[in-house]
Amino acid sequence: PDSRYIVIPQHERPPPLPSSTLIPSLAVPVAKRFVDFYYPLITHGLSADLAMHYTPNAQKSVSVGGAHSVVTGRQDIAMQIASLSGATFVVRGVVAQDTFDHQGAHILVTGLIRMALSPSNAILHQTTLAPFAHSISLTPTTAMPAHTNDPYAFQIHNDALSLLTAEAEISADAHRATTLSHAPPPHMQQHAQTHRHSGPHPPPPGLFG
């Protein structure tokens, strides 16, 4: 068939919840599976195969600095993925969260990317490695009609990859240098962050200091 799935292996599936028909959160195991298979396929140029792991009406975007490219559908997604062929990824961090219905997963992957040398990738040749942030939404096949009824099988529905070019990185460094010009010594920074959020207003949700 023309659809393929990200399937959590049997040995990585969490045990069922006691006295419940609900399966436990699958966000972490499916995130691990995603990272293991997704980036090697890009490196080896298997864009057509990778595109089959997206839902038929999936959306994907690539952002480089202030430029954005957004596509919809497997054919255009395959072409966009092909533009990254040969790139290698160094994953530094992964955050996995449940979706609202507790069935899908939202994943944020951060790390470094080394682009393959080609004229189309010249914009990133300013640096050997560029930081990236990759946001992905995975939908279980049980939520899609005419698909396998396997709660451990997922497809990609939203995919947003952002690459930070050297120019953007320099701007970010300049901004940090301006805002942190009077920062306390390293051994006092944790205390300063704690003190900064100790007022009557709690820190914003999701903020980590």
PDB file of C-alpha atoms in Angstrom:
ATOM      1  CA  PRO A   1       0.000   0.000   0.000  1.00  0.00           C
ATOM      2  CA  ASP A   2       0.976   3.663  -0.274  1.00  0.00           C
ATOM      3  CA  SER A   3       0.959   4.250   3.498  1.00  0.00           C
ATOM      4  CA  ARG A   4       3.658   3.362   5.993  1.00  0.00           C
ATOM      5  CA  TYR A   5       3.705   3.734   9.746  1.00  0.00           C
ATOM      6  CA  ILE A   6       5.918   4.524  12.695  1.00  0.00           C
ATOM      7  CA  VAL A   7       5.291   1.495  14.890  1.00  0.00           C
ATOM      8  CA  ILE A   8       6.414   1.184  18.493  1.00  0.00           C
ATOM      9  CA  PRO A   9       8.191  -2.199  18.831  1.00  0.00           C
ATOM     10  CA  GLN A  10       6.629  -4.723  21.176  1.00  0.00           C
ATOM     11  CA  HIS A  11       9.492  -4.565  23.673  1.00  0.00           C
ATOM     12  CA  GLU A  12       9.214  -0.750  23.945  1.00  0.00           C
ATOM     13  CA  ARG A  13       5.481  -0.620  24.664  1.00  0.00           C
ATOM     14  CA  PRO A  14       4.578   0.359  28.233  1.00  0.00           C
ATOM     15  CA  PRO A  15       2.510  -2.098  30.278  1.00  0.00           C
ATOM     16  CA  PRO A  16      -1.261  -1.486  30.285  1.00  0.00           C
ATOM     17  CA  LEU A  17      -2.751   0.563  33.063  1.00  0.00           C
ATOM     18  CA  PRO A  18      -4.316  -1.492  35.847  1.00  0.00           C
ATOM     19  CA  SER A  19      -8.104  -1.753  35.849  1.00  0.00           C
ATOM     20  CA  SER A  20      -8.399   0.371  32.732  1.00  0.00           C
ATOM     21  CA  THR A  21      -9.101  -0.148  29.063  1.00  0.00           C
ATOM     22  CA  LEU A  22      -6.952   2.880  28.209  1.00  0.00           C
ATOM     23  CA  ILE A  23      -3.379   2.408  27.060  1.00  0.00           C
ATOM     24  CA  PRO A  24      -0.703   4.452  28.889  1.00  0.00           C
ATOM     25  CA  SER A  25       1.030   7.446  27.353  1.00  0.00           C
ATOM     26  CA  LEU A  26       2.936   6.526  24.199  1.00  0.00           C
ATOM     27  CA  ALA A  27       4.545   9.934  23.640  1.00  0.00           C
ATOM     28  CA  VAL A  28       8.014   8.955  24.858  1.00  0.00           C
ATOM     29  CA  PRO A  29       8.348   5.544  23.146  1.00  0.00           C
ATOM     30  CA  VAL A  30       7.034   6.845  19.807  1.00  0.00           C
ATOM     31  CA  ALA A  31       9.377   9.847  20.047  1.00  0.00           C
ATOM     32  CA  LYS A  32      12.332   7.491  20.477  1.00  0.00           C
ATOM     33  CA  ARG A  33      11.178   5.461  17.494  1.00  0.00           C
ATOM     34  CA  PHE A  34      10.746   8.614  15.398  1.00  0.00           C
ATOM     35  CA  VAL A  35      14.255   9.898  16.108  1.00  0.00           C
ATOM     36  CA  ASP A  36      15.802   6.485  15.368  1.00  0.00           C
ATOM     37  CA  PHE A  37      14.265   6.143  11.916  1.00  0.00           C
ATOM     38  CA  TYR A  38      13.526   9.662  10.599  1.00  0.00           C
ATOM     39  CA  TYR A  39      16.922  11.341  10.420  1.00  0.00           C
ATOM     40  CA  PRO A  40      18.868   8.388   8.917  1.00  0.00           C
ATOM     41  CA  LEU A  41      16.323   8.243   6.062  1.00  0.00           C
ATOM     42  CA  ILE A  42      17.027  11.902   5.263  1.00  0.00           C
ATOM     43  CA  THR A  43      20.781  11.307   5.394  1.00  0.00           C
ATOM     44  CA  HIS A  44      20.517   8.406   2.946  1.00  0.00           C
ATOM     45  CA  GLY A  45      18.210  10.296   0.574  1.00  0.00           C
ATOM     46  CA  LEU A  46      15.156   8.058   1.009  1.00  0.00           C
ATOM     47  CA  SER A  47      12.694  10.906   0.630  1.00  0.00           C
ATOM     48  CA  ALA A  48       9.967   8.958  -1.205  1.00  0.00           C
ATOM     49  CA  ASP A  49       9.959   6.249   1.452  1.00  0.00           C
ATOM     50  CA  LEU A  50       9.882   8.805   4.266  1.00  0.00           C
ATOM     51  CA  ALA A  51       6.992  10.704   2.658  1.00  0.00           C
ATOM     52  CA  MET A  52       4.825   7.568   2.915  1.00  0.00           C
ATOM     53  CA  HIS A  53       4.970   7.943   6.722  1.00  0.00           C
ATOM     54  CA  TYR A  54       2.962  11.190   6.508  1.00  0.00           C
ATOM     55  CA  THR A  55      -0.826  11.416   6.521  1.00  0.00           C
ATOM     56  CA  PRO A  56      -2.321  12.129   3.057  1.00  0.00           C
ATOM     57  CA  ASN A  57      -3.076  15.756   3.995  1.00  0.00           C
ATOM     58  CA  ALA A  58      -0.019  16.368   6.164  1.00  0.00           C
ATOM     59  CA  GLN A  59       1.745  19.735   6.277  1.00  0.00           C
ATOM     60  CA  LYS A  60       5.508  20.227   6.383  1.00  0.00           C
ATOM     61  CA  SER A  61       7.680  23.322   6.516  1.00  0.00           C
ATOM     62  CA  VAL A  62      11.366  24.227   6.445  1.00  0.00           C
ATOM     63  CA  SER A  63      12.508  27.587   7.788  1.00  0.00           C
ATOM     64  CA  VAL A  64      15.996  29.003   7.213  1.00  0.00           C
ATOM     65  CA  GLY A  65      16.535  32.244   9.073  1.00  0.00           C
ATOM     66  CA  GLY A  66      13.582  34.422   8.068  1.00  0.00           C
ATOM     67  CA  ALA A  67      12.638  32.381   4.968  1.00  0.00           C
ATOM     68  CA  HIS A  68       9.876  29.775   5.166  1.00  0.00           C
ATOM     69  CA  SER A  69       8.694  27.056   2.789  1.00  0.00           C
ATOM     70  CA  VAL A  70       5.398  25.278   3.555  1.00  0.00           C
ATOM     71  CA  VAL A  71       4.057  22.321   1.571  1.00  0.00           C
ATOM     72  CA  THR A  72       1.067  19.999   1.841  1.00  0.00           C
ATOM     73  CA  GLY A  73       0.647  16.443   0.595  1.00  0.00           C
ATOM     74  CA  ARG A  74       3.076  13.579   0.201  1.00  0.00           C
ATOM     75  CA  GLN A  75       4.367  14.464  -3.259  1.00  0.00           C
ATOM     76  CA  ASP A  76       5.459  17.971  -2.289  1.00  0.00           C
ATOM     77  CA  ILE A  77       6.699  16.733   1.084  1.00  0.00           C
ATOM     78  CA  ALA A  78       8.911  14.191  -0.677  1.00  0.00           C
ATOM     79  CA  MET A  79      10.406  16.961  -2.818  1.00  0.00           C
ATOM     80  CA  GLN A  80      11.077  19.126   0.227  1.00  0.00           C
ATOM     81  CA  ILE A  81      12.702  16.243   2.086  1.00  0.00           C
ATOM     82  CA  ALA A  82      14.858  15.530  -0.982  1.00  0.00           C
ATOM     83  CA  SER A  83      16.343  19.027  -0.672  1.00  0.00           C
ATOM     84  CA  LEU A  84      17.830  17.883   2.653  1.00  0.00           C
ATOM     85  CA  SER A  85      19.299  14.639   1.303  1.00  0.00           C
ATOM     86  CA  GLY A  86      22.768  13.907   2.626  1.00  0.00           C
ATOM     87  CA  ALA A  87      22.355  16.110   5.693  1.00  0.00           C
ATOM     88  CA  THR A  88      23.473  14.616   8.986  1.00  0.00           C
ATOM     89  CA  PHE A  89      21.773  15.374  12.277  1.00  0.00           C
ATOM     90  CA  VAL A  90      23.193  15.451  15.798  1.00  0.00           C
ATOM     91  CA  VAL A  91      20.268  15.247  18.201  1.00  0.00           C
ATOM     92  CA  ARG A  92      20.896  17.056  21.479  1.00  0.00           C
ATOM     93  CA  GLY A  93      17.447  17.022  23.101  1.00  0.00           C
ATOM     94  CA  VAL A  94      13.973  15.549  22.678  1.00  0.00           C
ATOM     95  CA  VAL A  95      10.729  16.609  24.401  1.00  0.00           C
ATOM     96  CA  ALA A  96       7.635  14.416  23.936  1.00  0.00           C
ATOM     97  CA  GLN A  97       4.127  15.388  25.054  1.00  0.00           C
ATOM     98  CA  ASP A  98       0.678  13.833  24.746  1.00  0.00           C
ATOM     99  CA  THR A  99      -1.879  15.463  22.477  1.00  0.00           C
ATOM    100  CA  PHE A 100      -5.204  16.684  23.847  1.00  0.00           C
ATOM    101  CA  ASP A 101      -6.958  13.353  23.193  1.00  0.00           C
ATOM    102  CA  HIS A 102      -4.109  11.429  24.860  1.00  0.00           C
ATOM    103  CA  GLN A 103      -3.645   9.344  21.714  1.00  0.00           C
ATOM    104  CA  GLY A 104      -1.126  11.238  19.600  1.00  0.00           C
ATOM    105  CA  ALA A 105       2.213  12.848  20.412  1.00  0.00           C
ATOM    106  CA  HIS A 106       3.821  16.246  19.950  1.00  0.00           C
ATOM    107  CA  ILE A 107       7.613  16.127  19.725  1.00  0.00           C
ATOM    108  CA  LEU A 108      10.293  18.806  19.821  1.00  0.00           C
ATOM    109  CA  VAL A 109      13.790  17.784  18.709  1.00  0.00           C
ATOM    110  CA  THR A 110      16.792  20.102  18.978  1.00  0.00           C
ATOM    111  CA  GLY A 111      20.363  19.662  17.869  1.00  0.00           C
ATOM    112  CA  LEU A 112      22.823  20.404  15.078  1.00  0.00           C
ATOM    113  CA  ILE A 113      22.613  19.764  11.336  1.00  0.00           C
ATOM    114  CA  ARG A 114      25.441  19.472   8.825  1.00  0.00           C
ATOM    115  CA  MET A 115      24.159  20.100   5.295  1.00  0.00           C
ATOM    116  CA  ALA A 116      25.494  18.180   2.295  1.00  0.00           C
ATOM    117  CA  LEU A 117      27.512  20.345  -0.096  1.00  0.00           C
ATOM    118  CA  SER A 118      25.328  21.432  -3.007  1.00  0.00           C
ATOM    119  CA  PRO A 119      24.456  24.759  -4.688  1.00  0.00           C
ATOM    120  CA  SER A 120      20.921  24.605  -3.288  1.00  0.00           C
ATOM    121  CA  ASN A 121      22.270  24.533   0.256  1.00  0.00           C
ATOM    122  CA  ALA A 122      24.744  27.392  -0.186  1.00  0.00           C
ATOM    123  CA  ILE A 123      22.871  29.540   2.336  1.00  0.00           C
ATOM    124  CA  LEU A 124      24.045  27.241   5.113  1.00  0.00           C
ATOM    125  CA  HIS A 125      27.677  27.047   4.024  1.00  0.00           C
ATOM    126  CA  GLN A 126      28.542  29.920   6.356  1.00  0.00           C
ATOM    127  CA  THR A 127      28.906  27.430   9.190  1.00  0.00           C
ATOM    128  CA  THR A 128      29.978  23.809   9.419  1.00  0.00           C
ATOM    129  CA  LEU A 129      27.129  22.982  11.778  1.00  0.00           C
ATOM    130  CA  ALA A 130      23.844  24.848  12.134  1.00  0.00           C
ATOM    131  CA  PRO A 131      21.478  24.563  15.113  1.00  0.00           C
ATOM    132  CA  PHE A 132      18.015  23.229  14.340  1.00  0.00           C
ATOM    133  CA  ALA A 133      14.664  22.865  16.082  1.00  0.00           C
ATOM    134  CA  HIS A 134      12.182  20.311  14.767  1.00  0.00           C
ATOM    135  CA  SER A 135       8.520  20.211  15.833  1.00  0.00           C
ATOM    136  CA  ILE A 136       6.455  17.136  14.897  1.00  0.00           C
ATOM    137  CA  SER A 137       2.873  16.020  15.544  1.00  0.00           C
ATOM    138  CA  LEU A 138       2.194  12.289  15.298  1.00  0.00           C
ATOM    139  CA  THR A 139      -1.329  10.971  14.789  1.00  0.00           C
ATOM    140  CA  PRO A 140      -2.327   7.402  15.680  1.00  0.00           C
ATOM    141  CA  THR A 141      -3.749   5.393  12.806  1.00  0.00           C
ATOM    142  CA  THR A 142      -6.785   4.590  14.957  1.00  0.00           C
ATOM    143  CA  ALA A 143      -7.881   8.209  14.408  1.00  0.00           C
ATOM    144  CA  MET A 144      -7.847   7.853  10.621  1.00  0.00           C
ATOM    145  CA  PRO A 145     -10.463   5.969   8.579  1.00  0.00           C
ATOM    146  CA  ALA A 146      -9.383   3.153   6.248  1.00  0.00           C
ATOM    147  CA  HIS A 147      -6.143   2.645   8.152  1.00  0.00           C
ATOM    148  CA  THR A 148      -4.801  -0.091  10.365  1.00  0.00           C
ATOM    149  CA  ASN A 149      -6.517  -0.255  13.754  1.00  0.00           C
ATOM    150  CA  ASP A 150      -3.233  -0.449  15.644  1.00  0.00           C
ATOM    151  CA  PRO A 151      -2.928   1.994  18.593  1.00  0.00           C
ATOM    152  CA  TYR A 152       0.870   1.616  18.427  1.00  0.00           C
ATOM    153  CA  ALA A 153       1.112   2.766  14.788  1.00  0.00           C
ATOM    154  CA  PHE A 154       1.485   6.461  13.947  1.00  0.00           C
ATOM    155  CA  GLN A 155       1.877   8.801  10.995  1.00  0.00           C
ATOM    156  CA  ILE A 156       3.293  12.318  10.787  1.00  0.00           C
ATOM    157  CA  HIS A 157       0.668  15.022  10.361  1.00  0.00           C
ATOM    158  CA  ASN A 158       2.574  18.253  11.131  1.00  0.00           C
ATOM    159  CA  ASP A 159       6.300  18.752  10.625  1.00  0.00           C
ATOM    160  CA  ALA A 160       8.133  22.072  11.077  1.00  0.00           C
ATOM    161  CA  LEU A 161      11.925  22.133  10.762  1.00  0.00           C
ATOM    162  CA  SER A 162      13.744  25.375  11.561  1.00  0.00           C
ATOM    163  CA  LEU A 163      17.420  25.911  10.727  1.00  0.00           C
ATOM    164  CA  LEU A 164      19.409  28.750  12.278  1.00  0.00           C
ATOM    165  CA  THR A 165      21.890  30.276   9.827  1.00  0.00           C
ATOM    166  CA  ALA A 166      25.125  31.939  10.837  1.00  0.00           C
ATOM    167  CA  GLU A 167      23.637  35.392  10.226  1.00  0.00           C
ATOM    168  CA  ALA A 168      20.701  34.648  12.499  1.00  0.00           C
ATOM    169  CA  GLU A 169      23.033  33.103  15.053  1.00  0.00           C
ATOM    170  CA  ILE A 170      25.198  36.250  15.114  1.00  0.00           C
ATOM    171  CA  SER A 171      22.092  38.389  15.630  1.00  0.00           C
ATOM    172  CA  ALA A 172      20.986  36.138  18.468  1.00  0.00           C
ATOM    173  CA  ASP A 173      24.439  36.343  20.048  1.00  0.00           C
ATOM    174  CA  ALA A 174      24.364  40.137  19.807  1.00  0.00           C
ATOM    175  CA  HIS A 175      20.955  40.217  21.458  1.00  0.00           C
ATOM    176  CA  ARG A 176      22.167  37.964  24.276  1.00  0.00           C
ATOM    177  CA  ALA A 177      25.268  40.110  24.713  1.00  0.00           C
ATOM    178  CA  THR A 178      23.088  43.211  25.071  1.00  0.00           C
ATOM    179  CA  THR A 179      20.581  41.714  27.493  1.00  0.00           C
ATOM    180  CA  LEU A 180      23.198  39.913  29.573  1.00  0.00           C
ATOM    181  CA  SER A 181      25.860  42.621  29.660  1.00  0.00           C
ATOM    182  CA  HIS A 182      25.257  43.058  33.392  1.00  0.00           C
ATOM    183  CA  ALA A 183      24.598  39.415  34.196  1.00  0.00           C
ATOM    184  CA  PRO A 184      25.808  38.162  37.596  1.00  0.00           C
ATOM    185  CA  PRO A 185      28.749  35.754  37.856  1.00  0.00           C
ATOM    186  CA  PRO A 186      27.973  32.129  36.899  1.00  0.00           C
ATOM    187  CA  HIS A 187      27.748  30.927  40.503  1.00  0.00           C
ATOM    188  CA  MET A 188      25.068  33.563  41.184  1.00  0.00           C
ATOM    189  CA  GLN A 189      22.995  33.176  37.991  1.00  0.00           C
ATOM    190  CA  GLN A 190      20.752  30.434  39.376  1.00  0.00           C
ATOM    191  CA  HIS A 191      19.986  32.580  42.417  1.00  0.00           C
ATOM    192  CA  ALA A 192      19.244  35.567  40.160  1.00  0.00           C
ATOM    193  CA  GLN A 193      16.829  33.527  38.035  1.00  0.00           C
ATOM    194  CA  THR A 194      15.046  32.247  41.115  1.00  0.00           C
ATOM    195  CA  HIS A 195      14.786  35.740  42.535  1.00  0.00           C
ATOM    196  CA  ARG A 196      13.505  37.149  39.242  1.00  0.00           C
ATOM    197  CA  HIS A 197      10.430  34.864  39.328  1.00  0.00           C
ATOM    198  CA  SER A 198       9.805  35.105  43.070  1.00  0.00           C
ATOM    199  CA  GLY A 199       7.378  38.022  42.808  1.00  0.00           C
ATOM    200  CA  PRO A 200       3.584  37.849  42.959  1.00  0.00           C
ATOM    201  CA  HIS A 201       3.314  36.530  39.376  1.00  0.00           C
ATOM    202  CA  PRO A 202       4.310  32.894  38.744  1.00  0.00           C
ATOM    203  CA  PRO A 203       6.638  32.120  35.813  1.00  0.00           C
ATOM    204  CA  PRO A 204       4.929  31.400  32.485  1.00  0.00           C
ATOM    205  CA  PRO A 205       4.023  27.744  31.957  1.00  0.00           C
ATOM    206  CA  GLY A 206       6.712  25.818  30.134  1.00  0.00           C
ATOM    207  CA  LEU A 207       9.466  28.228  31.171  1.00  0.00           C
ATOM    208  CA  PHE A 208      12.606  26.524  32.425  1.00  0.00           C
ATOM    209  CA  GLY A 209      15.382  28.509  34.001  1.00  0.00           C
TER     210      GLY A 209
END
